[in-house]
């Protein structure tokens, strides 16, 4: 480069190397960005929010979906790629059916299936990532609480569906068969909130003719004892329907079972 400062003066020759070119703009790598201020970390490039951090459903509700549970997904650039979510449970609640653990789809919908007769509270972390972005979001914590509901009691016929007595064996005083029913619980899986519920049993004859053998119709106590009294010199077979209910509300009763009392002639 030649430069003449004064007319008629000397010419100054400058080498281009004496003027270094401007450095190219520097774009920080992901690793470098991690050491920048929190406002510039990759975890802040990928963001979202959840609609409700405390989801509640009832016991035995099966599959549930919360539309738009995750929303406001962003990655700080116009070319994010497809979003995907990772959901991890903290601990093990045991309230979800096999394969029914919570997941969040690309549209932000939360889907899960609760196990039958299970309730409790589960804590999760969900993280968002995008196909075209190396970084992922900061985790967001949310809970799913499965609320207990009253269930019908269950029991077992300890002696099967038939009770056999001799004629007049129970005609002078009531006959009690101890532990006619066993395995009596207010709820099939011994849910804590239902262990103190009182269970009552309803015994009804299948037809009016089934009442004719008895001076005291059959009944079952809360602890499962069967009591009845037959008429003098009466024999035959009578059938009864038996069901159980508890005082937990909702008017629930167990599926009825049928048993027979056989009074053999002598």
PDB file of C-alpha atoms in Angstrom:
ATOM      1  CA  UNK A   1       0.000   0.000   0.000  1.00  0.00           C
ATOM      2  CA  UNK A   2       1.523   3.377  -1.019  1.00  0.00           C
ATOM      3  CA  UNK A   3       0.677   6.574   0.772  1.00  0.00           C
ATOM      4  CA  UNK A   4       1.846  10.120  -0.017  1.00  0.00           C
ATOM      5  CA  UNK A   5       1.259  12.433   2.877  1.00  0.00           C
ATOM      6  CA  UNK A   6       2.561  15.760   1.388  1.00  0.00           C
ATOM      7  CA  UNK A   7       2.643  16.753  -2.292  1.00  0.00           C
ATOM      8  CA  UNK A   8       6.171  16.289  -3.571  1.00  0.00           C
ATOM      9  CA  UNK A   9       7.152  14.460  -0.399  1.00  0.00           C
ATOM     10  CA  UNK A  10       8.356  10.922   0.123  1.00  0.00           C
ATOM     11  CA  UNK A  11       6.089   7.959  -0.462  1.00  0.00           C
ATOM     12  CA  UNK A  12       5.438   5.709   2.503  1.00  0.00           C
ATOM     13  CA  UNK A  13       5.000   2.055   1.676  1.00  0.00           C
ATOM     14  CA  UNK A  14       2.960   0.001   4.146  1.00  0.00           C
ATOM     15  CA  UNK A  15       2.781  -3.795   4.286  1.00  0.00           C
ATOM     16  CA  UNK A  16      -0.756  -5.231   4.461  1.00  0.00           C
ATOM     17  CA  UNK A  17       0.427  -7.541   7.235  1.00  0.00           C
ATOM     18  CA  UNK A  18       0.885  -4.573   9.485  1.00  0.00           C
ATOM     19  CA  UNK A  19      -2.946  -4.397   9.792  1.00  0.00           C
ATOM     20  CA  UNK A  20      -4.375  -7.702  10.997  1.00  0.00           C
ATOM     21  CA  UNK A  21      -7.897  -8.487   9.822  1.00  0.00           C
ATOM     22  CA  UNK A  22     -10.859  -8.365  12.259  1.00  0.00           C
ATOM     23  CA  UNK A  23     -11.451 -11.683  14.041  1.00  0.00           C
ATOM     24  CA  UNK A  24     -14.364 -13.865  12.889  1.00  0.00           C
ATOM     25  CA  UNK A  25     -17.400 -13.793  15.202  1.00  0.00           C
ATOM     26  CA  UNK A  26     -17.186 -16.451  17.919  1.00  0.00           C
ATOM     27  CA  UNK A  27     -20.166 -18.721  18.597  1.00  0.00           C
ATOM     28  CA  UNK A  28     -19.827 -20.478  21.976  1.00  0.00           C
ATOM     29  CA  UNK A  29     -20.049 -24.240  22.034  1.00  0.00           C
ATOM     30  CA  UNK A  30     -22.442 -26.019  24.381  1.00  0.00           C
ATOM     31  CA  UNK A  31     -19.549 -26.740  26.781  1.00  0.00           C
ATOM     32  CA  UNK A  32     -18.537 -23.103  26.834  1.00  0.00           C
ATOM     33  CA  UNK A  33     -22.110 -22.006  27.333  1.00  0.00           C
ATOM     34  CA  UNK A  34     -22.375 -24.200  30.405  1.00  0.00           C
ATOM     35  CA  UNK A  35     -19.820 -21.946  32.111  1.00  0.00           C
ATOM     36  CA  UNK A  36     -21.620 -18.765  31.241  1.00  0.00           C
ATOM     37  CA  UNK A  37     -24.181 -17.029  33.408  1.00  0.00           C
ATOM     38  CA  UNK A  38     -27.383 -18.954  34.214  1.00  0.00           C
ATOM     39  CA  UNK A  39     -29.303 -16.913  31.658  1.00  0.00           C
ATOM     40  CA  UNK A  40     -27.137 -18.394  28.907  1.00  0.00           C
ATOM     41  CA  UNK A  41     -27.011 -22.066  29.871  1.00  0.00           C
ATOM     42  CA  UNK A  42     -28.478 -24.692  27.494  1.00  0.00           C
ATOM     43  CA  UNK A  43     -30.961 -25.638  30.210  1.00  0.00           C
ATOM     44  CA  UNK A  44     -32.446 -22.179  29.787  1.00  0.00           C
ATOM     45  CA  UNK A  45     -32.549 -22.418  26.006  1.00  0.00           C
ATOM     46  CA  UNK A  46     -35.055 -25.316  26.284  1.00  0.00           C
ATOM     47  CA  UNK A  47     -38.068 -24.328  28.363  1.00  0.00           C
ATOM     48  CA  UNK A  48     -41.647 -25.374  29.107  1.00  0.00           C
ATOM     49  CA  UNK A  49     -44.188 -25.304  31.914  1.00  0.00           C
ATOM     50  CA  UNK A  50     -46.775 -27.687  33.289  1.00  0.00           C
ATOM     51  CA  UNK A  51     -50.482 -26.982  33.513  1.00  0.00           C
ATOM     52  CA  UNK A  52     -50.912 -28.478  36.990  1.00  0.00           C
ATOM     53  CA  UNK A  53     -48.119 -29.773  39.175  1.00  0.00           C
ATOM     54  CA  UNK A  54     -50.529 -31.798  41.360  1.00  0.00           C
ATOM     55  CA  UNK A  55     -52.700 -34.227  39.383  1.00  0.00           C
ATOM     56  CA  UNK A  56     -55.461 -36.085  41.272  1.00  0.00           C
ATOM     57  CA  UNK A  57     -57.532 -39.067  40.164  1.00  0.00           C
ATOM     58  CA  UNK A  58     -59.645 -41.631  41.973  1.00  0.00           C
ATOM     59  CA  UNK A  59     -58.755 -45.232  42.738  1.00  0.00           C
ATOM     60  CA  UNK A  60     -59.842 -47.694  40.008  1.00  0.00           C
ATOM     61  CA  UNK A  61     -60.121 -44.881  37.452  1.00  0.00           C
ATOM     62  CA  UNK A  62     -58.046 -46.815  34.887  1.00  0.00           C
ATOM     63  CA  UNK A  63     -56.534 -44.738  32.066  1.00  0.00           C
ATOM     64  CA  UNK A  64     -56.369 -40.977  32.532  1.00  0.00           C
ATOM     65  CA  UNK A  65     -55.234 -38.170  30.230  1.00  0.00           C
ATOM     66  CA  UNK A  66     -54.494 -34.543  31.029  1.00  0.00           C
ATOM     67  CA  UNK A  67     -54.543 -32.588  27.747  1.00  0.00           C
ATOM     68  CA  UNK A  68     -51.916 -29.836  27.366  1.00  0.00           C
ATOM     69  CA  UNK A  69     -50.275 -30.861  30.643  1.00  0.00           C
ATOM     70  CA  UNK A  70     -46.959 -29.565  29.267  1.00  0.00           C
ATOM     71  CA  UNK A  71     -47.116 -26.320  27.320  1.00  0.00           C
ATOM     72  CA  UNK A  72     -45.072 -23.335  26.189  1.00  0.00           C
ATOM     73  CA  UNK A  73     -42.333 -25.581  24.746  1.00  0.00           C
ATOM     74  CA  UNK A  74     -39.441 -23.498  23.331  1.00  0.00           C
ATOM     75  CA  UNK A  75     -35.764 -23.950  22.510  1.00  0.00           C
ATOM     76  CA  UNK A  76     -34.543 -20.418  21.743  1.00  0.00           C
ATOM     77  CA  UNK A  77     -34.216 -21.013  18.021  1.00  0.00           C
ATOM     78  CA  UNK A  78     -36.560 -21.372  15.077  1.00  0.00           C
ATOM     79  CA  UNK A  79     -35.302 -24.868  14.211  1.00  0.00           C
ATOM     80  CA  UNK A  80     -35.978 -26.897  17.365  1.00  0.00           C
ATOM     81  CA  UNK A  81     -37.031 -30.155  15.780  1.00  0.00           C
ATOM     82  CA  UNK A  82     -39.542 -32.555  17.294  1.00  0.00           C
ATOM     83  CA  UNK A  83     -40.084 -32.278  21.073  1.00  0.00           C
ATOM     84  CA  UNK A  84     -39.893 -35.289  23.370  1.00  0.00           C
ATOM     85  CA  UNK A  85     -40.348 -35.701  27.121  1.00  0.00           C
ATOM     86  CA  UNK A  86     -38.668 -37.983  29.634  1.00  0.00           C
ATOM     87  CA  UNK A  87     -40.594 -38.808  32.829  1.00  0.00           C
ATOM     88  CA  UNK A  88     -38.870 -40.444  35.817  1.00  0.00           C
ATOM     89  CA  UNK A  89     -40.493 -41.427  39.113  1.00  0.00           C
ATOM     90  CA  UNK A  90     -38.776 -40.601  42.388  1.00  0.00           C
ATOM     91  CA  UNK A  91     -39.060 -43.803  44.381  1.00  0.00           C
ATOM     92  CA  UNK A  92     -41.658 -46.492  43.700  1.00  0.00           C
ATOM     93  CA  UNK A  93     -45.286 -45.777  44.555  1.00  0.00           C
ATOM     94  CA  UNK A  94     -46.768 -48.996  43.157  1.00  0.00           C
ATOM     95  CA  UNK A  95     -50.012 -47.252  42.191  1.00  0.00           C
ATOM     96  CA  UNK A  96     -49.680 -47.701  38.418  1.00  0.00           C
ATOM     97  CA  UNK A  97     -50.645 -50.674  36.280  1.00  0.00           C
ATOM     98  CA  UNK A  98     -47.863 -52.580  34.438  1.00  0.00           C
ATOM     99  CA  UNK A  99     -46.915 -50.455  31.451  1.00  0.00           C
ATOM    100  CA  UNK A 100     -49.194 -47.683  32.673  1.00  0.00           C
ATOM    101  CA  UNK A 101     -46.605 -45.334  34.140  1.00  0.00           C
ATOM    102  CA  UNK A 102     -46.973 -41.654  33.245  1.00  0.00           C
ATOM    103  CA  UNK A 103     -45.700 -40.401  29.906  1.00  0.00           C
ATOM    104  CA  UNK A 104     -45.994 -37.079  28.096  1.00  0.00           C
ATOM    105  CA  UNK A 105     -46.565 -37.084  24.343  1.00  0.00           C
ATOM    106  CA  UNK A 106     -45.169 -34.594  21.822  1.00  0.00           C
ATOM    107  CA  UNK A 107     -48.299 -32.446  22.117  1.00  0.00           C
ATOM    108  CA  UNK A 108     -47.821 -32.160  25.886  1.00  0.00           C
ATOM    109  CA  UNK A 109     -50.575 -34.573  26.934  1.00  0.00           C
ATOM    110  CA  UNK A 110     -50.011 -36.574  30.125  1.00  0.00           C
ATOM    111  CA  UNK A 111     -51.247 -40.189  30.013  1.00  0.00           C
ATOM    112  CA  UNK A 112     -51.157 -42.899  32.723  1.00  0.00           C
ATOM    113  CA  UNK A 113     -53.078 -45.910  34.056  1.00  0.00           C
ATOM    114  CA  UNK A 114     -53.580 -46.592  37.757  1.00  0.00           C
ATOM    115  CA  UNK A 115     -53.590 -50.151  39.067  1.00  0.00           C
ATOM    116  CA  UNK A 116     -56.786 -51.694  40.369  1.00  0.00           C
ATOM    117  CA  UNK A 117     -57.424 -51.224  44.099  1.00  0.00           C
ATOM    118  CA  UNK A 118     -54.302 -49.117  44.629  1.00  0.00           C
ATOM    119  CA  UNK A 119     -53.983 -45.577  45.910  1.00  0.00           C
ATOM    120  CA  UNK A 120     -51.239 -43.223  47.038  1.00  0.00           C
ATOM    121  CA  UNK A 121     -49.033 -40.340  45.925  1.00  0.00           C
ATOM    122  CA  UNK A 122     -46.222 -40.528  43.377  1.00  0.00           C
ATOM    123  CA  UNK A 123     -43.569 -37.880  42.607  1.00  0.00           C
ATOM    124  CA  UNK A 124     -42.052 -37.434  39.139  1.00  0.00           C
ATOM    125  CA  UNK A 125     -39.575 -35.315  37.222  1.00  0.00           C
ATOM    126  CA  UNK A 126     -40.209 -34.440  33.578  1.00  0.00           C
ATOM    127  CA  UNK A 127     -37.575 -33.113  31.171  1.00  0.00           C
ATOM    128  CA  UNK A 128     -38.029 -31.689  27.665  1.00  0.00           C
ATOM    129  CA  UNK A 129     -35.624 -32.096  24.765  1.00  0.00           C
ATOM    130  CA  UNK A 130     -35.746 -31.323  21.049  1.00  0.00           C
ATOM    131  CA  UNK A 131     -34.421 -33.384  18.149  1.00  0.00           C
ATOM    132  CA  UNK A 132     -32.335 -30.498  16.723  1.00  0.00           C
ATOM    133  CA  UNK A 133     -30.962 -29.177  20.037  1.00  0.00           C
ATOM    134  CA  UNK A 134     -28.221 -30.828  22.054  1.00  0.00           C
ATOM    135  CA  UNK A 135     -29.389 -29.427  25.376  1.00  0.00           C
ATOM    136  CA  UNK A 136     -32.440 -30.392  27.430  1.00  0.00           C
ATOM    137  CA  UNK A 137     -34.578 -28.437  29.864  1.00  0.00           C
ATOM    138  CA  UNK A 138     -34.295 -28.245  33.582  1.00  0.00           C
ATOM    139  CA  UNK A 139     -36.491 -30.903  35.264  1.00  0.00           C
ATOM    140  CA  UNK A 140     -39.929 -29.933  36.534  1.00  0.00           C
ATOM    141  CA  UNK A 141     -41.383 -31.866  39.473  1.00  0.00           C
ATOM    142  CA  UNK A 142     -45.032 -32.914  39.537  1.00  0.00           C
ATOM    143  CA  UNK A 143     -47.160 -35.340  41.556  1.00  0.00           C
ATOM    144  CA  UNK A 144     -49.971 -37.759  40.814  1.00  0.00           C
ATOM    145  CA  UNK A 145     -52.219 -38.603  43.743  1.00  0.00           C
ATOM    146  CA  UNK A 146     -54.606 -41.550  43.499  1.00  0.00           C
ATOM    147  CA  UNK A 147     -57.402 -40.950  46.002  1.00  0.00           C
ATOM    148  CA  UNK A 148     -58.967 -43.985  47.738  1.00  0.00           C
ATOM    149  CA  UNK A 149     -62.632 -44.812  47.207  1.00  0.00           C
ATOM    150  CA  UNK A 150     -64.824 -47.192  49.153  1.00  0.00           C
ATOM    151  CA  UNK A 151     -64.900 -50.753  47.808  1.00  0.00           C
ATOM    152  CA  UNK A 152     -67.258 -53.605  48.520  1.00  0.00           C
ATOM    153  CA  UNK A 153     -66.174 -56.127  51.186  1.00  0.00           C
ATOM    154  CA  UNK A 154     -65.021 -59.648  50.314  1.00  0.00           C
ATOM    155  CA  UNK A 155     -65.309 -62.983  52.124  1.00  0.00           C
ATOM    156  CA  UNK A 156     -64.960 -66.733  51.605  1.00  0.00           C
ATOM    157  CA  UNK A 157     -67.414 -69.574  52.302  1.00  0.00           C
ATOM    158  CA  UNK A 158     -65.214 -71.655  54.592  1.00  0.00           C
ATOM    159  CA  UNK A 159     -67.367 -74.809  54.327  1.00  0.00           C
ATOM    160  CA  UNK A 160     -68.385 -74.506  50.718  1.00  0.00           C
ATOM    161  CA  UNK A 161     -71.880 -73.831  49.416  1.00  0.00           C
ATOM    162  CA  UNK A 162     -73.705 -76.493  51.442  1.00  0.00           C
ATOM    163  CA  UNK A 163     -74.381 -76.941  55.157  1.00  0.00           C
ATOM    164  CA  UNK A 164     -75.811 -80.317  56.282  1.00  0.00           C
ATOM    165  CA  UNK A 165     -77.614 -80.926  59.589  1.00  0.00           C
ATOM    166  CA  UNK A 166     -79.888 -83.662  60.913  1.00  0.00           C
ATOM    167  CA  UNK A 167     -83.610 -83.196  61.418  1.00  0.00           C
ATOM    168  CA  UNK A 168     -84.337 -81.708  64.858  1.00  0.00           C
ATOM    169  CA  UNK A 169     -80.603 -81.127  65.439  1.00  0.00           C
ATOM    170  CA  UNK A 170     -81.327 -77.405  65.507  1.00  0.00           C
ATOM    171  CA  UNK A 171     -84.996 -77.373  66.479  1.00  0.00           C
ATOM    172  CA  UNK A 172     -84.695 -76.965  70.250  1.00  0.00           C
ATOM    173  CA  UNK A 173     -82.200 -74.114  70.276  1.00  0.00           C
ATOM    174  CA  UNK A 174     -80.346 -72.044  67.692  1.00  0.00           C
ATOM    175  CA  UNK A 175     -77.422 -73.754  65.998  1.00  0.00           C
ATOM    176  CA  UNK A 176     -74.335 -71.623  65.372  1.00  0.00           C
ATOM    177  CA  UNK A 177     -71.668 -72.688  62.879  1.00  0.00           C
ATOM    178  CA  UNK A 178     -68.525 -70.826  63.812  1.00  0.00           C
ATOM    179  CA  UNK A 179     -66.405 -69.208  61.084  1.00  0.00           C
ATOM    180  CA  UNK A 180     -68.892 -70.083  58.374  1.00  0.00           C
ATOM    181  CA  UNK A 181     -67.276 -67.157  56.557  1.00  0.00           C
ATOM    182  CA  UNK A 182     -63.545 -66.427  56.608  1.00  0.00           C
ATOM    183  CA  UNK A 183     -61.270 -63.864  54.971  1.00  0.00           C
ATOM    184  CA  UNK A 184     -63.668 -61.033  55.762  1.00  0.00           C
ATOM    185  CA  UNK A 185     -62.158 -57.672  54.751  1.00  0.00           C
ATOM    186  CA  UNK A 186     -63.737 -54.311  54.099  1.00  0.00           C
ATOM    187  CA  UNK A 187     -61.655 -53.984  50.928  1.00  0.00           C
ATOM    188  CA  UNK A 188     -59.811 -56.642  48.904  1.00  0.00           C
ATOM    189  CA  UNK A 189     -56.326 -55.166  49.401  1.00  0.00           C
ATOM    190  CA  UNK A 190     -56.611 -54.065  53.027  1.00  0.00           C
ATOM    191  CA  UNK A 191     -56.530 -50.366  52.213  1.00  0.00           C
ATOM    192  CA  UNK A 192     -55.579 -48.561  55.403  1.00  0.00           C
ATOM    193  CA  UNK A 193     -58.499 -46.151  55.281  1.00  0.00           C
ATOM    194  CA  UNK A 194     -60.990 -49.050  55.201  1.00  0.00           C
ATOM    195  CA  UNK A 195     -59.593 -51.432  57.812  1.00  0.00           C
ATOM    196  CA  UNK A 196     -61.842 -50.066  60.570  1.00  0.00           C
ATOM    197  CA  UNK A 197     -65.072 -50.228  58.606  1.00  0.00           C
ATOM    198  CA  UNK A 198     -67.820 -52.450  59.972  1.00  0.00           C
ATOM    199  CA  UNK A 199     -69.031 -55.258  57.713  1.00  0.00           C
ATOM    200  CA  UNK A 200     -72.608 -56.535  57.801  1.00  0.00           C
ATOM    201  CA  UNK A 201     -74.137 -59.521  56.004  1.00  0.00           C
ATOM    202  CA  UNK A 202     -77.543 -59.857  54.418  1.00  0.00           C
ATOM    203  CA  UNK A 203     -79.077 -63.351  54.099  1.00  0.00           C
ATOM    204  CA  UNK A 204     -82.274 -63.682  52.043  1.00  0.00           C
ATOM    205  CA  UNK A 205     -84.150 -66.842  50.945  1.00  0.00           C
ATOM    206  CA  UNK A 206     -84.294 -67.462  47.221  1.00  0.00           C
ATOM    207  CA  UNK A 207     -88.022 -68.184  47.472  1.00  0.00           C
ATOM    208  CA  UNK A 208     -90.733 -68.102  50.171  1.00  0.00           C
ATOM    209  CA  UNK A 209     -90.697 -71.905  50.266  1.00  0.00           C
ATOM    210  CA  UNK A 210     -87.120 -71.809  51.565  1.00  0.00           C
ATOM    211  CA  UNK A 211     -88.361 -70.172  54.752  1.00  0.00           C
ATOM    212  CA  UNK A 212     -90.640 -73.081  55.723  1.00  0.00           C
ATOM    213  CA  UNK A 213     -87.856 -75.211  57.246  1.00  0.00           C
ATOM    214  CA  UNK A 214     -86.914 -72.609  59.848  1.00  0.00           C
ATOM    215  CA  UNK A 215     -88.282 -71.167  63.041  1.00  0.00           C
ATOM    216  CA  UNK A 216     -85.311 -68.761  63.074  1.00  0.00           C
ATOM    217  CA  UNK A 217     -84.104 -67.741  59.647  1.00  0.00           C
ATOM    218  CA  UNK A 218     -80.362 -67.985  58.949  1.00  0.00           C
ATOM    219  CA  UNK A 219     -78.208 -64.956  59.707  1.00  0.00           C
ATOM    220  CA  UNK A 220     -74.473 -64.268  59.610  1.00  0.00           C
ATOM    221  CA  UNK A 221     -72.705 -62.190  62.280  1.00  0.00           C
ATOM    222  CA  UNK A 222     -69.977 -59.614  61.585  1.00  0.00           C
ATOM    223  CA  UNK A 223     -67.306 -62.207  62.419  1.00  0.00           C
ATOM    224  CA  UNK A 224     -68.748 -64.769  59.993  1.00  0.00           C
ATOM    225  CA  UNK A 225     -70.745 -67.110  62.241  1.00  0.00           C
ATOM    226  CA  UNK A 226     -73.902 -68.650  60.724  1.00  0.00           C
ATOM    227  CA  UNK A 227     -76.907 -69.080  63.062  1.00  0.00           C
ATOM    228  CA  UNK A 228     -80.327 -70.638  62.401  1.00  0.00           C
ATOM    229  CA  UNK A 229     -83.027 -72.768  64.006  1.00  0.00           C
ATOM    230  CA  UNK A 230     -85.142 -75.398  62.207  1.00  0.00           C
ATOM    231  CA  UNK A 231     -88.754 -76.339  62.779  1.00  0.00           C
ATOM    232  CA  UNK A 232     -89.493 -79.537  64.644  1.00  0.00           C
ATOM    233  CA  UNK A 233     -89.774 -82.641  62.444  1.00  0.00           C
ATOM    234  CA  UNK A 234     -88.958 -80.594  59.309  1.00  0.00           C
ATOM    235  CA  UNK A 235     -86.498 -81.707  56.642  1.00  0.00           C
ATOM    236  CA  UNK A 236     -85.528 -80.668  53.131  1.00  0.00           C
ATOM    237  CA  UNK A 237     -83.261 -78.211  51.297  1.00  0.00           C
ATOM    238  CA  UNK A 238     -83.388 -74.414  51.441  1.00  0.00           C
ATOM    239  CA  UNK A 239     -81.312 -71.962  49.380  1.00  0.00           C
ATOM    240  CA  UNK A 240     -80.204 -68.477  50.450  1.00  0.00           C
ATOM    241  CA  UNK A 241     -78.506 -65.489  48.885  1.00  0.00           C
ATOM    242  CA  UNK A 242     -75.670 -63.899  50.891  1.00  0.00           C
ATOM    243  CA  UNK A 243     -74.003 -60.512  50.358  1.00  0.00           C
ATOM    244  CA  UNK A 244     -71.832 -58.159  52.431  1.00  0.00           C
ATOM    245  CA  UNK A 245     -71.696 -54.385  52.783  1.00  0.00           C
ATOM    246  CA  UNK A 246     -69.719 -51.950  54.920  1.00  0.00           C
ATOM    247  CA  UNK A 247     -70.390 -48.568  56.488  1.00  0.00           C
ATOM    248  CA  UNK A 248     -68.039 -46.690  54.169  1.00  0.00           C
ATOM    249  CA  UNK A 249     -70.840 -45.158  52.160  1.00  0.00           C
ATOM    250  CA  UNK A 250     -71.698 -45.297  48.436  1.00  0.00           C
ATOM    251  CA  UNK A 251     -74.118 -48.197  49.054  1.00  0.00           C
ATOM    252  CA  UNK A 252     -71.671 -50.817  47.834  1.00  0.00           C
ATOM    253  CA  UNK A 253     -72.347 -54.514  48.380  1.00  0.00           C
ATOM    254  CA  UNK A 254     -70.325 -57.566  47.447  1.00  0.00           C
ATOM    255  CA  UNK A 255     -71.496 -59.790  44.590  1.00  0.00           C
ATOM    256  CA  UNK A 256     -74.052 -62.202  46.109  1.00  0.00           C
ATOM    257  CA  UNK A 257     -73.270 -65.881  46.618  1.00  0.00           C
ATOM    258  CA  UNK A 258     -75.763 -68.697  47.097  1.00  0.00           C
ATOM    259  CA  UNK A 259     -75.510 -71.395  49.754  1.00  0.00           C
ATOM    260  CA  UNK A 260     -77.852 -74.199  50.791  1.00  0.00           C
ATOM    261  CA  UNK A 261     -78.859 -75.680  54.114  1.00  0.00           C
ATOM    262  CA  UNK A 262     -79.746 -79.369  53.934  1.00  0.00           C
ATOM    263  CA  UNK A 263     -81.838 -80.786  56.766  1.00  0.00           C
ATOM    264  CA  UNK A 264     -81.633 -84.592  56.514  1.00  0.00           C
ATOM    265  CA  UNK A 265     -84.558 -86.707  57.615  1.00  0.00           C
ATOM    266  CA  UNK A 266     -84.034 -89.128  60.509  1.00  0.00           C
TER     267      UNK A 266
END
